[in-house]
XYZ file of C-alpha atoms in Angstrom:
80
model
C 15.536 2.569 9.887
C 13.045 0.632 7.481
C 9.637 0.784 8.016
C 10.011 -3.276 8.275
C 11.840 -1.894 12.058
C 8.732 1.132 13.166
C 6.118 -1.510 12.811
C 4.976 -1.336 16.820
C 5.087 2.595 15.965
C 2.075 2.491 13.791
C -1.366 2.398 14.887
C -3.278 3.803 11.836
C -4.371 2.813 8.985
C -2.157 2.314 5.894
C -1.889 2.410 1.851
C 0.491 0.344 -0.118
C 1.163 0.997 -3.628
C 3.732 -0.232 -5.550
C 4.758 -1.903 -8.963
C 7.324 -5.349 -8.532
C 9.336 -4.414 -11.077
C 9.808 -0.250 -10.392
C 13.772 -1.059 -9.222
C 13.406 0.989 -5.968
C 11.555 -0.890 -4.714
C 12.156 -4.760 -2.822
C 8.880 -5.790 -2.754
C 9.998 -8.272 -0.625
C 9.789 -6.400 1.613
C 7.335 -4.251 1.177
C 5.251 -7.402 2.035
C 6.693 -8.853 4.892
C 5.329 -5.077 6.002
C 2.111 -5.255 5.215
C 1.860 -8.675 6.632
C 3.529 -7.561 10.709
C 0.474 -5.670 10.154
C -1.505 -6.980 9.977
C -0.022 -9.294 12.341
C -1.208 -5.900 14.853
C -4.580 -5.652 12.886
C -3.697 -2.530 12.189
C -5.854 -1.696 8.644
C -3.426 -2.268 5.483
C -4.791 -1.390 2.044
C -2.056 -3.178 -0.367
C -2.293 -2.622 -3.679
C 0.117 -3.911 -6.394
C 0.926 -4.404 -9.837
C 3.638 -6.308 -12.309
C 3.463 -4.612 -15.294
C 2.781 -0.106 -16.138
C 3.805 2.155 -13.366
C 0.519 3.237 -11.792
C 1.343 7.012 -13.004
C 2.443 6.438 -16.071
C 1.086 6.079 -19.746
C -1.589 3.465 -18.498
C -4.756 5.136 -17.555
C -6.544 0.732 -15.881
C -3.677 1.671 -13.462
C -4.141 4.777 -12.671
C -7.574 4.848 -12.489
C -6.996 1.056 -10.149
C -5.150 3.723 -7.989
C -7.124 6.259 -7.668
C -10.667 3.823 -7.604
C -8.091 2.152 -4.365
C -7.418 5.214 -2.411
C -10.828 6.916 -2.557
C -11.897 3.303 -0.972
C -8.991 3.660 1.304
C -10.424 7.267 2.314
C -14.129 6.521 2.620
C -13.544 3.321 4.672
C -10.729 4.980 7.116
C -12.077 8.597 7.123
C -15.142 8.147 8.924
C -14.217 5.768 11.215
C -13.233 8.891 13.183
């Protein structure tokens, strides 16, 4: 079942990174998922790009991803 239909079961902060040009992603569904989490006041970090993959040859994209992930972990691991 799609995560879109499981929003009511999620209570922890969520980190999502996606490439809008990846044919394996349904970006519209992902954006709706993020909006639904935000409506429930779930902390969401959403990162997207429409170029190279975060894990491709573009080092800037990788750095952007890892920096955002580091910030997410620093904020959310302190909430214990």
